Coordinates of C-alpha atoms and ligand atoms in Angstrom, one line a residue:
M1 CA -101.3 128.9 -35.3
K2 CA -99.2 131.7 -36.8
L3 CA -98.7 135.1 -35.3
K4 CA -100.0 138.0 -37.4
T5 CA -97.2 140.4 -36.4
D6 CA -93.6 140.2 -35.1
L7 CA -93.6 139.6 -31.3
Y8 CA -91.3 141.7 -29.1
T9 CA -90.5 141.6 -25.4
V10 CA -91.5 144.7 -23.4
Y11 CA -87.9 145.9 -23.9
G12 CA -88.2 145.7 -27.7
D13 CA -86.2 142.6 -28.3
L14 CA -87.6 140.4 -31.1
L15 CA -88.9 137.1 -29.8
L16 CA -90.6 135.7 -32.8
E17 CA -91.1 136.8 -36.4
K18 CA -94.6 137.2 -38.0
D19 CA -96.0 134.1 -39.8
T20 CA -93.8 131.7 -37.8
E21 CA -95.8 128.5 -37.0
V22 CA -96.0 128.3 -33.2
S23 CA -94.9 124.7 -32.5
A24 CA -93.5 122.9 -29.4
A25 CA -90.0 123.5 -30.8
V26 CA -90.6 127.2 -31.0
V27 CA -91.8 127.4 -27.4
R28 CA -88.7 125.4 -26.3
K29 CA -86.4 127.9 -28.1
I30 CA -88.2 130.8 -26.5
R31 CA -87.8 129.2 -23.1
Q32 CA -84.0 128.7 -23.7
K33 CA -83.7 132.3 -24.7
G34 CA -85.4 133.3 -21.5
E35 CA -83.2 131.1 -19.3
K36 CA -80.2 133.3 -20.3
H37 CA -82.2 136.4 -19.5
K38 CA -81.5 137.6 -16.0
Q39 CA -84.6 137.7 -13.8
V40 CA -85.4 139.5 -10.6
R41 CA -88.6 138.9 -8.6
V42 CA -90.2 141.7 -6.7
A43 CA -92.8 141.5 -3.9
L44 CA -96.0 142.8 -5.4
K45 CA -96.9 144.7 -2.2
N46 CA -94.0 147.0 -2.9
T47 CA -95.3 148.1 -6.3
D48 CA -97.9 150.5 -7.7
I49 CA -99.9 147.5 -9.0
F50 CA -100.7 146.5 -5.4
A51 CA -101.9 150.0 -4.6
D52 CA -104.2 149.8 -7.6
F53 CA -105.3 146.3 -6.6
Q54 CA -106.5 147.5 -3.2
K55 CA -108.9 149.9 -5.0
V56 CA -110.7 147.1 -6.8
F57 CA -112.7 146.4 -3.6
D58 CA -114.3 149.9 -3.9
D59 CA -115.7 149.1 -7.4
K60 CA -119.4 149.8 -7.0
R61 CA -120.4 146.9 -9.3
Y62 CA -118.8 144.4 -7.1
I63 CA -119.1 145.8 -3.5
N64 CA -121.7 143.2 -2.5
M65 CA -119.8 140.4 -4.1
F66 CA -116.7 141.1 -2.2
K67 CA -118.6 141.1 1.1
G68 CA -118.7 137.8 3.0
P69 CA -116.7 135.1 4.5
V70 CA -113.4 135.8 2.6
S71 CA -112.3 139.3 3.6
K72 CA -110.5 142.0 1.5
S73 CA -107.5 141.7 3.8
E74 CA -107.2 137.9 3.2
I75 CA -107.3 138.5 -0.5
C76 CA -104.8 141.4 -0.4
N77 CA -102.5 139.5 1.9
I78 CA -102.2 136.7 -0.7
A79 CA -101.8 139.1 -3.7
G80 CA -99.2 141.2 -1.8
K81 CA -97.1 138.2 -1.0
L82 CA -96.7 137.3 -4.7
R83 CA -93.2 137.7 -6.0
M84 CA -93.5 138.7 -9.6
E85 CA -90.8 138.8 -12.2
N86 CA -89.6 142.4 -12.8
D87 CA -90.3 142.1 -16.5
L88 CA -93.9 141.3 -15.8
I89 CA -94.2 144.3 -13.5
F90 CA -93.0 146.3 -16.6
E91 CA -95.5 144.5 -18.8
L92 CA -98.4 145.4 -16.4
S93 CA -97.2 149.1 -16.2
Y94 CA -97.2 149.1 -20.0
M95 CA -100.7 147.7 -20.0
K96 CA -101.8 150.3 -17.4
N97 CA -100.6 153.1 -19.7
N98 CA -101.8 151.6 -23.0
L99 CA -104.9 149.5 -22.2
P100 CA -106.2 150.9 -18.9
Y101 CA -109.5 149.0 -19.1
T102 CA -107.7 145.7 -19.6
Y103 CA -105.4 146.6 -16.6
D104 CA -108.5 147.2 -14.3
H105 CA -110.0 144.0 -15.6
V106 CA -107.0 141.8 -14.7
L107 CA -107.0 143.2 -11.2
I108 CA -110.7 142.3 -10.8
V109 CA -110.1 138.8 -12.2
T110 CA -107.2 138.3 -9.8
A111 CA -109.2 139.4 -6.8
F112 CA -112.1 137.1 -7.6
S113 CA -109.8 134.2 -8.5
I114 CA -108.2 134.3 -5.1
K115 CA -111.7 134.6 -3.5
L116 CA -113.0 131.5 -5.4
A117 CA -109.9 129.5 -4.6
L118 CA -110.2 130.3 -0.9
T119 CA -113.9 129.5 -1.0
F120 CA -113.4 126.1 -2.6
R121 CA -110.6 124.0 -1.1
P122 CA -107.6 126.3 -0.5
E123 CA -105.4 123.3 0.1
D124 CA -105.9 122.3 -3.6
Y125 CA -104.4 125.6 -4.9
D126 CA -101.0 127.2 -4.8
M127 CA -102.1 130.8 -4.1
E128 CA -99.0 132.3 -5.7
V129 CA -100.0 130.5 -8.9
V130 CA -103.7 131.7 -8.6
S131 CA -102.5 135.4 -8.2
H132 CA -99.9 135.1 -10.9
C133 CA -102.4 133.6 -13.4
G134 CA -104.9 136.4 -12.7
F135 CA -102.5 139.3 -13.1
T136 CA -100.9 138.0 -16.2
H137 CA -103.7 136.2 -18.1
D138 CA -104.3 139.0 -20.7
I139 CA -100.8 140.4 -21.2
G140 CA -101.0 139.1 -24.8
K141 CA -103.7 141.8 -25.4
T142 CA -101.1 144.6 -25.3
R143 CA -99.7 143.3 -28.6
I144 CA -103.1 143.5 -30.4
F145 CA -103.6 146.6 -32.5
I146 CA -105.7 149.0 -30.4
G147 CA -107.9 149.8 -33.4
I148 CA -109.2 146.3 -33.5
L149 CA -109.7 146.1 -29.8
N150 CA -111.8 149.3 -29.8
K151 CA -113.6 148.8 -33.1
T152 CA -117.2 149.9 -32.7
S153 CA -118.6 147.8 -35.6
K154 CA -118.6 144.1 -36.1
L155 CA -115.1 142.5 -36.5
T156 CA -114.1 141.0 -39.8
R157 CA -113.1 137.3 -39.8
E158 CA -109.4 138.5 -40.1
E159 CA -109.7 140.9 -37.2
R160 CA -111.4 138.2 -35.1
S161 CA -108.5 135.9 -35.8
V162 CA -106.0 138.6 -34.8
I163 CA -107.7 139.0 -31.4
E164 CA -107.7 135.2 -31.0
T165 CA -103.9 135.2 -31.1
H166 CA -103.7 137.0 -27.7
P167 CA -103.7 133.8 -25.5
V168 CA -100.8 132.4 -27.6
I169 CA -98.9 135.7 -27.5
G170 CA -99.3 135.8 -23.7
Y171 CA -98.2 132.2 -23.4
L172 CA -95.1 132.8 -25.5
L173 CA -94.2 135.9 -23.5
L174 CA -94.6 134.0 -20.2
N175 CA -92.5 131.1 -21.5
Y176 CA -89.8 133.7 -22.1
Y177 CA -90.1 135.6 -18.8
L178 CA -90.7 132.7 -16.4
K179 CA -88.3 130.2 -15.0
S180 CA -89.2 126.5 -15.1
D181 CA -90.6 126.6 -11.5
R182 CA -93.4 128.8 -12.7
R183 CA -94.6 126.8 -15.7
D184 CA -98.1 126.3 -14.2
C185 CA -98.6 130.1 -14.5
T186 CA -98.4 129.9 -18.3
L187 CA -101.4 127.7 -18.8
A188 CA -104.1 130.3 -17.8
N189 CA -102.8 132.5 -20.5
L190 CA -103.0 129.9 -23.2
E191 CA -106.4 128.4 -22.0
H192 CA -108.5 131.3 -20.7
H193 CA -110.7 131.4 -23.8
E194 CA -111.1 127.6 -24.0
R195 CA -114.4 126.0 -22.9
L196 CA -115.2 122.6 -21.4
D197 CA -117.3 121.6 -24.4
G198 CA -114.4 122.3 -26.8
S199 CA -116.1 125.4 -28.3
G200 CA -113.3 127.9 -27.2
Y201 CA -110.1 129.0 -28.7
P202 CA -107.2 128.8 -29.7
N203 CA -106.9 124.9 -29.5
R204 CA -110.6 123.9 -28.8
I205 CA -109.4 121.7 -25.9
K206 CA -111.9 120.2 -23.4
R207 CA -109.5 119.4 -20.5
I208 CA -108.8 122.7 -18.9
H209 CA -106.4 123.3 -16.0
K210 CA -107.9 124.0 -12.6
Y211 CA -106.3 127.4 -12.4
T212 CA -107.8 128.4 -15.7
Q213 CA -111.2 127.2 -14.6
L214 CA -111.1 129.8 -11.8
I215 CA -110.2 132.6 -14.2
S216 CA -112.3 132.1 -17.3
P217 CA -115.8 132.6 -15.9
I218 CA -114.7 135.7 -14.0
D219 CA -113.0 136.9 -17.2
V220 CA -116.4 136.7 -19.0
M221 CA -118.4 138.2 -16.1
D222 CA -116.2 141.3 -15.9
A223 CA -116.0 141.7 -19.7
L224 CA -119.8 141.7 -19.9
M225 CA -120.1 144.1 -17.0
T226 CA -117.7 146.7 -18.5
R227 CA -118.8 149.3 -21.0
R228 CA -117.4 148.5 -24.4
S229 CA -117.3 150.3 -27.7
Y230 CA -119.5 147.7 -29.4
R231 CA -122.4 147.6 -26.9
T232 CA -124.9 150.3 -25.9
K233 CA -124.2 149.7 -22.2
A234 CA -122.7 147.2 -19.9
F235 CA -124.5 144.1 -18.6
S236 CA -125.9 144.3 -15.1
L237 CA -124.5 141.8 -12.6
R238 CA -127.8 139.8 -12.8
A239 CA -127.7 139.7 -16.6
A240 CA -124.1 138.6 -16.6
L241 CA -124.7 135.8 -14.1
D242 CA -127.8 134.7 -16.1
Y243 CA -125.5 134.5 -19.2
L244 CA -122.9 132.5 -17.2
I245 CA -125.4 130.0 -15.8
K246 CA -126.7 129.4 -19.4
Q247 CA -123.1 128.8 -20.5
A248 CA -122.6 126.3 -17.6
D249 CA -125.8 124.5 -18.7
M250 CA -124.2 124.1 -22.1
N251 CA -121.2 122.6 -20.3
R252 CA -118.9 125.5 -21.2
F253 CA -118.0 126.3 -17.6
D254 CA -118.0 124.3 -14.4
K255 CA -121.4 124.7 -12.8
N256 CA -120.3 124.9 -9.2
T257 CA -117.9 127.7 -10.0
I258 CA -120.8 129.7 -11.5
L259 CA -123.1 128.9 -8.6
T260 CA -120.4 130.1 -6.2
L261 CA -120.2 133.4 -8.1
I262 CA -124.0 133.7 -7.8
S263 CA -123.8 133.0 -4.1
F264 CA -121.2 135.8 -3.8
A265 CA -123.8 138.1 -5.4
R266 CA -126.6 137.1 -2.9
K267 CA -126.9 139.1 0.3
D268 CA -127.2 136.0 2.5
K269 CA -124.3 134.1 0.7
P270 CA -126.2 130.8 0.6
D271 CA -124.7 127.4 0.4
I272 CA -124.7 126.5 -3.3
R273 CA -126.2 123.0 -2.5
K274 CA -129.3 124.7 -1.2
M275 CA -129.5 127.6 -3.6
Y276 CA -132.6 128.1 -5.8
I277 CA -131.9 129.4 -9.3
S278 CA -134.9 130.8 -11.1
E279 CA -135.3 129.8 -14.8
E280 CA -136.8 133.2 -15.6
P281 CA -134.5 135.7 -17.3
R282 CA -134.3 138.4 -14.7
E283 CA -133.2 141.4 -16.7
A284 CA -133.1 142.3 -20.4
L285 CA -129.7 142.2 -22.0
P286 CA -128.2 145.4 -23.3
E287 CA -128.6 146.1 -27.0
E288 CA -125.7 144.7 -28.9
L289 CA -124.3 146.7 -31.7
T290 CA -122.2 144.0 -33.2
H291 CA -123.3 140.6 -31.7
D292 CA -119.9 140.5 -30.0
K293 CA -120.8 139.8 -26.3
Y294 CA -117.2 140.4 -25.3
R295 CA -113.7 140.6 -27.0
Ligands
FE2_267 FE1 -108.3 137.2 -22.9
FE2_268 FE1 -109.4 138.7 -19.5

C-alpha cells in the first residue's frame, strides 16, 4: 500500500513521503527514527482525556449496556492506570479539537473493550494493552481529509481508498511513537477493519489478534449508532446488534463476542450459552443515503 499524502508527526516532522510503498523495511526505519525520539509516559488519570472518558458512562445510548457485573469504577480504574506516551496524549487532544465525533467514539470503544476483556477471561489480557489499543485505534483518521470523512454523498473509489489508508497511517504513527515493549498496541490499529473471513482491509487477513477482536465489533456498533452525514439517522442499538449478529453468522466476527455484547444490552444480562436470539429482524434499518453503513 502507498500513502496518498505525506505523513507528519503531531509536531509537524515529516515521517514518510506520499507514494512511498509501505514495506517492512519502511516500518523498521520509522521505528529506528522513533527510538531516538525522547518519550515520556503520563498516567492517563492525570489528563483531560480521563475526565472525558468518565462521561462516556452517561451516554444515553449505552446506559443499560454499562450496567451489570463489571462496574464503571472497575473500568475507569483500569483506564486511569494506563501510562500513555506524551505524544499520543497530544495526538488525542488534536483529535478532540479536529474530529470530535471520532474522539468520543474512541473513548466508547475503549470502555467497552475493557468491559469485554473483564467479562471474558481477564487473565488472558494485559489491560494496559486493551486500553491503549482502544484509545489509539483510530489516530490515523486525523490524517484523512475532513471533506472525505464528512462527505454526504457516495464516496468515489479513490476517496474510499484514501479512507482505507487510516489503519496503516495509525500503525506507522504508533511504530514511531511506541517503544518496543508496546508493539502489541500497534496491531489493533493495523487490523481493526480486517474481518475473520478475509473480507476486510487493508491486508484481507483472516488471523486477527485477540486485542483487535475485542475492538472491531464495538468499533462497528458505535459507528452505526452515531449520526453520520451519509445516513438519515443513526441505527438503534437493536438494529446495530442485529447487523453484528448477521456479520458473525457470515464469519466476519467472533460470535461469542457479539453474543456478549447482546447480553450487555439485555436487562437480565443472561449467560450467553442460554441466550435465545430471535431470527426476526426487530427494527427497520435507517434509510441509507449512500449505501455506506459506516466509514
Ligand atoms: Fe477505523
Ligand atoms: Fe474506530
